mmCIF file of C-alpha atoms in Angstrom:
data_model
loop_
_atom_site.group_PDB
_atom_site.id
_atom_site.type_symbol
_atom_site.label_atom_id
_atom_site.label_comp_id
_atom_site.label_asym_id
_atom_site.label_seq_id
_atom_site.Cartn_x
_atom_site.Cartn_y
_atom_site.Cartn_z
ATOM 1 C CA MET Q 1308 -13.533 34.526 11.251
ATOM 2 C CA THR Q 1309 -11.223 31.653 10.708
ATOM 3 C CA ALA Q 1310 -10.484 30.788 7.017
ATOM 4 C CA GLN Q 1311 -11.239 27.013 6.052
ATOM 5 C CA LEU Q 1312 -8.752 25.561 3.271
ATOM 6 C CA VAL Q 1313 -11.580 23.343 0.848
ATOM 7 C CA THR Q 1314 -9.696 20.354 -0.943
ATOM 8 C CA PRO Q 1315 -11.657 19.276 -3.966
ATOM 9 C CA SER Q 1316 -12.298 15.787 -4.758
ATOM 10 C CA PHE Q 1317 -10.849 14.477 -7.766
ATOM 11 C CA THR Q 1318 -12.311 11.322 -7.518
ATOM 12 C CA SER Q 1319 -15.702 12.631 -7.916
ATOM 13 C CA ASN Q 1320 -14.926 13.532 -11.698
ATOM 14 C CA ILE Q 1321 -14.003 9.557 -12.332
ATOM 15 C CA HIS Q 1322 -16.717 7.073 -13.408
ATOM 16 C CA LYS Q 1323 -15.916 3.413 -13.346
ATOM 17 C CA PHE Q 1324 -17.460 1.414 -15.837
ATOM 18 C CA THR Q 1325 -18.611 -2.261 -15.650
ATOM 19 C CA VAL Q 1326 -18.092 -4.800 -18.523
ATOM 20 C CA GLN Q 1327 -21.817 -4.518 -19.114
ATOM 21 C CA GLN Q 1328 -21.610 -0.615 -19.560
ATOM 22 C CA TYR Q 1329 -18.567 -1.081 -21.423
ATOM 23 C CA HIS Q 1330 -20.139 -3.813 -24.349
ATOM 24 C CA LEU Q 1331 -22.998 -1.305 -24.514
ATOM 25 C CA MET Q 1332 -21.288 1.417 -25.511
ATOM 26 C CA HIS Q 1333 -19.446 -0.915 -27.986
ATOM 27 C CA GLU Q 1334 -22.877 -1.542 -29.607
ATOM 28 C CA ALA Q 1335 -24.220 1.823 -29.164
ATOM 29 C CA GLY Q 1336 -21.164 3.056 -31.854
ATOM 30 C CA VAL Q 1337 -19.473 5.086 -28.991
ATOM 31 C CA PHE Q 1338 -16.169 3.879 -30.045
ATOM 32 C CA ALA Q 1339 -15.199 4.208 -34.154
ATOM 33 C CA GLU Q 1340 -14.551 0.930 -36.116
ATOM 34 C CA GLY Q 1341 -10.850 -0.434 -35.659
ATOM 35 C CA ASP Q 1342 -10.686 1.710 -32.474
ATOM 36 C CA ARG Q 1343 -8.612 -0.578 -29.980
ATOM 37 C CA TYR Q 1344 -9.879 -0.073 -26.278
ATOM 38 C CA GLU Q 1345 -9.859 -2.278 -23.057
ATOM 39 C CA LEU Q 1346 -11.326 -2.269 -19.569
ATOM 40 C CA ILE Q 1347 -9.050 -2.041 -16.671
ATOM 41 C CA ASN Q 1348 -9.804 -1.765 -13.157
ATOM 42 C CA GLY Q 1349 -13.703 -0.130 -14.537
ATOM 43 C CA GLU Q 1350 -11.486 2.326 -16.858
ATOM 44 C CA ILE Q 1351 -11.714 2.230 -20.324
ATOM 45 C CA ARG Q 1352 -8.123 2.552 -21.917
ATOM 46 C CA GLU Q 1353 -6.807 3.528 -25.412
ATOM 47 C CA MET Q 1354 -4.203 0.629 -26.498
ATOM 48 C CA SER Q 1355 -1.379 1.597 -28.389
ATOM 49 C CA PRO Q 1356 -1.297 1.310 -32.088
ATOM 50 C CA ILE Q 1357 0.667 -2.143 -33.363
ATOM 51 C CA GLY Q 1358 4.061 -1.463 -34.894
ATOM 52 C CA ILE Q 1359 5.917 -4.085 -36.789
ATOM 53 C CA LYS Q 1360 8.088 -5.356 -33.706
ATOM 54 C CA HIS Q 1361 4.994 -5.928 -32.086
ATOM 55 C CA ALA Q 1362 3.135 -7.750 -34.709
ATOM 56 C CA VAL Q 1363 6.013 -9.950 -35.936
ATOM 57 C CA CYS Q 1364 6.852 -11.255 -32.282
ATOM 58 C CA VAL Q 1365 3.042 -11.984 -31.851
ATOM 59 C CA ALA Q 1366 2.632 -13.714 -35.028
ATOM 60 C CA ARG Q 1367 6.408 -15.566 -33.982
ATOM 61 C CA LEU Q 1368 4.708 -16.309 -30.904
ATOM 62 C CA THR Q 1369 1.482 -17.725 -32.442
ATOM 63 C CA LYS Q 1370 3.192 -19.648 -34.666
ATOM 64 C CA GLN Q 1371 5.534 -21.440 -31.930
ATOM 65 C CA PHE Q 1372 2.959 -22.066 -29.346
ATOM 66 C CA GLU Q 1373 0.442 -23.942 -32.018
ATOM 67 C CA ARG Q 1374 3.645 -26.327 -33.259
ATOM 68 C CA LYS Q 1375 4.867 -27.146 -29.867
ATOM 69 C CA LEU Q 1376 1.152 -27.131 -28.041
ATOM 70 C CA GLY Q 1377 -0.699 -28.826 -30.891
ATOM 71 C CA ASP Q 1378 -4.386 -29.895 -29.467
ATOM 72 C CA GLN Q 1379 -3.308 -29.620 -25.658
ATOM 73 C CA ALA Q 1380 -4.417 -25.653 -25.462
ATOM 74 C CA ILE Q 1381 -6.179 -22.946 -27.415
ATOM 75 C CA ILE Q 1382 -3.837 -20.141 -28.583
ATOM 76 C CA TRP Q 1383 -6.186 -16.653 -28.133
ATOM 77 C CA THR Q 1384 -4.056 -13.918 -30.095
ATOM 78 C CA GLN Q 1385 -5.131 -10.471 -29.361
ATOM 79 C CA ASN Q 1386 -8.624 -11.695 -28.033
ATOM 80 C CA PRO Q 1387 -10.554 -10.011 -24.979
ATOM 81 C CA ILE Q 1388 -10.412 -12.029 -21.501
ATOM 82 C CA ARG Q 1389 -12.649 -11.382 -18.622
ATOM 83 C CA LEU Q 1390 -10.940 -11.144 -15.587
ATOM 84 C CA SER Q 1391 -13.777 -9.433 -13.242
ATOM 85 C CA ASP Q 1392 -16.947 -7.423 -13.607
ATOM 86 C CA GLN Q 1393 -14.606 -4.592 -14.074
ATOM 87 C CA SER Q 1394 -11.615 -5.603 -16.429
ATOM 88 C CA GLU Q 1395 -11.697 -7.112 -19.719
ATOM 89 C CA PRO Q 1396 -7.978 -6.811 -21.277
ATOM 90 C CA GLN Q 1397 -6.893 -7.929 -24.723
ATOM 91 C CA PRO Q 1398 -3.807 -9.525 -23.860
ATOM 92 C CA ASP Q 1399 -1.308 -10.210 -26.989
ATOM 93 C CA LEU Q 1400 -1.757 -13.980 -26.477
ATOM 94 C CA ALA Q 1401 -3.477 -16.065 -23.847
ATOM 95 C CA ILE Q 1402 -2.872 -20.348 -23.516
ATOM 96 C CA LEU Q 1403 -6.326 -21.545 -22.654
ATOM 97 C CA LYS Q 1404 -7.605 -24.863 -21.258
ATOM 98 C CA LEU Q 1405 -9.124 -26.692 -24.389
ATOM 99 C CA ARG Q 1406 -12.940 -26.065 -24.314
ATOM 100 C CA ASP Q 1407 -15.333 -28.017 -27.131
ATOM 101 C CA ASP Q 1408 -16.836 -24.818 -27.894
ATOM 102 C CA PHE Q 1409 -13.697 -22.249 -28.609
ATOM 103 C CA TYR Q 1410 -15.086 -20.216 -25.890
ATOM 104 C CA ALA Q 1411 -18.066 -19.318 -27.767
ATOM 105 C CA SER Q 1412 -20.201 -19.208 -25.258
ATOM 106 C CA ALA Q 1413 -18.179 -16.796 -22.503
ATOM 107 C CA LEU Q 1414 -15.006 -15.243 -22.712
ATOM 108 C CA PRO Q 1415 -12.303 -16.890 -21.165
ATOM 109 C CA THR Q 1416 -11.746 -16.203 -17.076
ATOM 110 C CA PRO Q 1417 -9.129 -16.851 -14.745
ATOM 111 C CA GLU Q 1418 -9.750 -20.416 -14.323
ATOM 112 C CA ASP Q 1419 -9.323 -20.991 -18.385
ATOM 113 C CA ILE Q 1420 -6.105 -19.127 -18.377
ATOM 114 C CA LEU Q 1421 -2.708 -21.128 -18.335
ATOM 115 C CA LEU Q 1422 -0.166 -18.312 -19.468
ATOM 116 C CA ILE Q 1423 -0.793 -14.611 -20.240
ATOM 117 C CA ILE Q 1424 1.766 -13.368 -22.994
ATOM 118 C CA GLU Q 1425 1.810 -9.033 -23.272
ATOM 119 C CA VAL Q 1426 4.166 -7.878 -25.991
ATOM 120 C CA ALA Q 1427 6.044 -4.326 -25.887
ATOM 121 C CA ASP Q 1428 7.799 -2.447 -27.883
ATOM 122 C CA SER Q 1429 6.134 0.617 -26.262
ATOM 123 C CA THR Q 1430 4.142 -0.114 -23.590
ATOM 124 C CA ILE Q 1431 6.542 -2.119 -21.313
ATOM 125 C CA THR Q 1432 5.726 0.305 -17.881
ATOM 126 C CA TYR Q 1433 2.336 0.099 -18.599
ATOM 127 C CA ASP Q 1434 2.140 -3.749 -18.899
ATOM 128 C CA ARG Q 1435 4.889 -4.332 -15.834
ATOM 129 C CA ASP Q 1436 2.976 -1.872 -13.710
ATOM 130 C CA VAL Q 1437 -0.752 -2.027 -14.580
ATOM 131 C CA LYS Q 1438 -1.468 -5.252 -16.160
ATOM 132 C CA ALA Q 1439 0.856 -8.010 -14.817
ATOM 133 C CA PRO Q 1440 -0.241 -6.747 -11.413
ATOM 134 C CA LEU Q 1441 -3.784 -6.932 -12.977
ATOM 135 C CA TYR Q 1442 -3.259 -10.581 -13.775
ATOM 136 C CA ALA Q 1443 -1.479 -11.531 -10.676
ATOM 137 C CA ALA Q 1444 -4.690 -10.445 -8.397
ATOM 138 C CA ASN Q 1445 -6.912 -12.419 -10.573
ATOM 139 C CA GLY Q 1446 -4.993 -15.420 -9.933
ATOM 140 C CA ILE Q 1447 -3.531 -15.779 -13.677
ATOM 141 C CA PRO Q 1448 -0.999 -18.580 -12.970
ATOM 142 C CA GLU Q 1449 1.919 -17.219 -15.322
ATOM 143 C CA MET Q 1450 2.530 -14.008 -17.391
ATOM 144 C CA TRP Q 1451 5.489 -13.676 -19.726
ATOM 145 C CA LEU Q 1452 6.567 -10.038 -20.790
ATOM 146 C CA PHE Q 1453 8.234 -9.636 -24.167
ATOM 147 C CA ASP Q 1454 10.238 -6.378 -24.509
ATOM 148 C CA VAL Q 1455 11.095 -6.398 -28.284
ATOM 149 C CA ASN Q 1456 13.350 -3.374 -27.879
ATOM 150 C CA GLN Q 1457 15.799 -4.851 -25.126
ATOM 151 C CA GLN Q 1458 15.481 -8.111 -26.582
ATOM 152 C CA ILE Q 1459 14.482 -9.459 -23.108
ATOM 153 C CA ILE Q 1460 11.446 -11.605 -21.861
ATOM 154 C CA GLU Q 1461 10.251 -11.093 -18.357
ATOM 155 C CA GLY Q 1462 8.595 -14.162 -16.326
ATOM 156 C CA TYR Q 1463 6.357 -13.861 -13.664
ATOM 157 C CA SER Q 1464 4.580 -16.717 -11.755
ATOM 158 C CA GLN Q 1465 3.245 -17.293 -8.561
ATOM 159 C CA PRO Q 1466 0.524 -14.821 -8.466
ATOM 160 C CA SER Q 1467 -0.983 -12.753 -5.200
ATOM 161 C CA ALA Q 1468 -3.254 -9.822 -4.431
ATOM 162 C CA SER Q 1469 -0.304 -7.552 -4.500
ATOM 163 C CA GLY Q 1470 1.458 -9.189 -7.703
ATOM 164 C CA TYR Q 1471 3.565 -12.207 -9.069
ATOM 165 C CA LYS Q 1472 5.833 -13.235 -5.937
ATOM 166 C CA ARG Q 1473 8.527 -14.229 -8.675
ATOM 167 C CA SER Q 1474 10.002 -13.113 -11.261
ATOM 168 C CA GLN Q 1475 12.973 -14.574 -13.765
ATOM 169 C CA ARG Q 1476 14.757 -12.682 -16.672
ATOM 170 C CA TYR Q 1477 15.371 -14.496 -20.156
ATOM 171 C CA GLU Q 1478 17.975 -13.389 -22.562
ATOM 172 C CA GLN Q 1479 19.470 -14.998 -25.351
ATOM 173 C CA GLY Q 1480 20.492 -18.425 -24.823
ATOM 174 C CA ASP Q 1481 18.170 -19.193 -22.023
ATOM 175 C CA THR Q 1482 14.969 -21.554 -22.319
ATOM 176 C CA LEU Q 1483 11.541 -21.212 -21.355
ATOM 177 C CA SER Q 1484 8.614 -23.358 -20.238
ATOM 178 C CA LEU Q 1485 5.296 -23.277 -18.854
ATOM 179 C CA LEU Q 1486 4.717 -24.280 -15.500
ATOM 180 C CA THR Q 1487 1.497 -26.611 -16.740
ATOM 181 C CA PHE Q 1488 3.452 -27.783 -19.689
ATOM 182 C CA PRO Q 1489 7.144 -28.308 -18.173
ATOM 183 C CA GLU Q 1490 8.382 -30.823 -20.723
ATOM 184 C CA VAL Q 1491 7.534 -27.883 -23.736
ATOM 185 C CA VAL Q 1492 10.526 -26.692 -23.800
ATOM 186 C CA PHE Q 1493 10.929 -23.188 -25.885
ATOM 187 C CA ASN Q 1494 14.352 -21.347 -26.673
ATOM 188 C CA TRP Q 1495 14.695 -18.058 -26.267
ATOM 189 C CA GLU Q 1496 16.122 -17.463 -30.128
ATOM 190 C CA ALA Q 1497 12.702 -19.287 -31.311
ATOM 191 C CA LEU Q 1498 10.793 -16.663 -29.336
ATOM 192 C CA MET Q 1499 12.345 -13.498 -29.805
#
């Protein structure tokens, strides 16, 4: 008699959710008021608490983008976007195409998004290794990643199915501009 090694299939214990199922769970009260979750590739991920450095950076960015872009775009702060039927992340900021209804009829989708900004004080690896490839695979043209601890901004562009093809690092003294609004220039100091 020959012994046979049986390898358990751990993937059978994983259940992927759709955006619709995720919303139904929220409506049914599965999540407590104030809990912060997002749906990433069918998985419900708990979001980190917002620290003071993170909050200040998001507030500063919101103010700067509102000042510089005015009525040219919608500044969507810490709100969900719908990338696919399995992903509804909540980036810190999304710069959106103007729409008269301010997206009341449907959440922004990749076609609506000009720039995604993620601010990280404790989530830099997650934002860089999970969220950036997700945004790229869904065709988001540009992403900026703010590392508030290292005081560095990483800019990503040229999205592809395997991630962003181009990255650039910005430090003190540098300037940044959006691909869609190249005439609008931000100084690093004003953003960080």
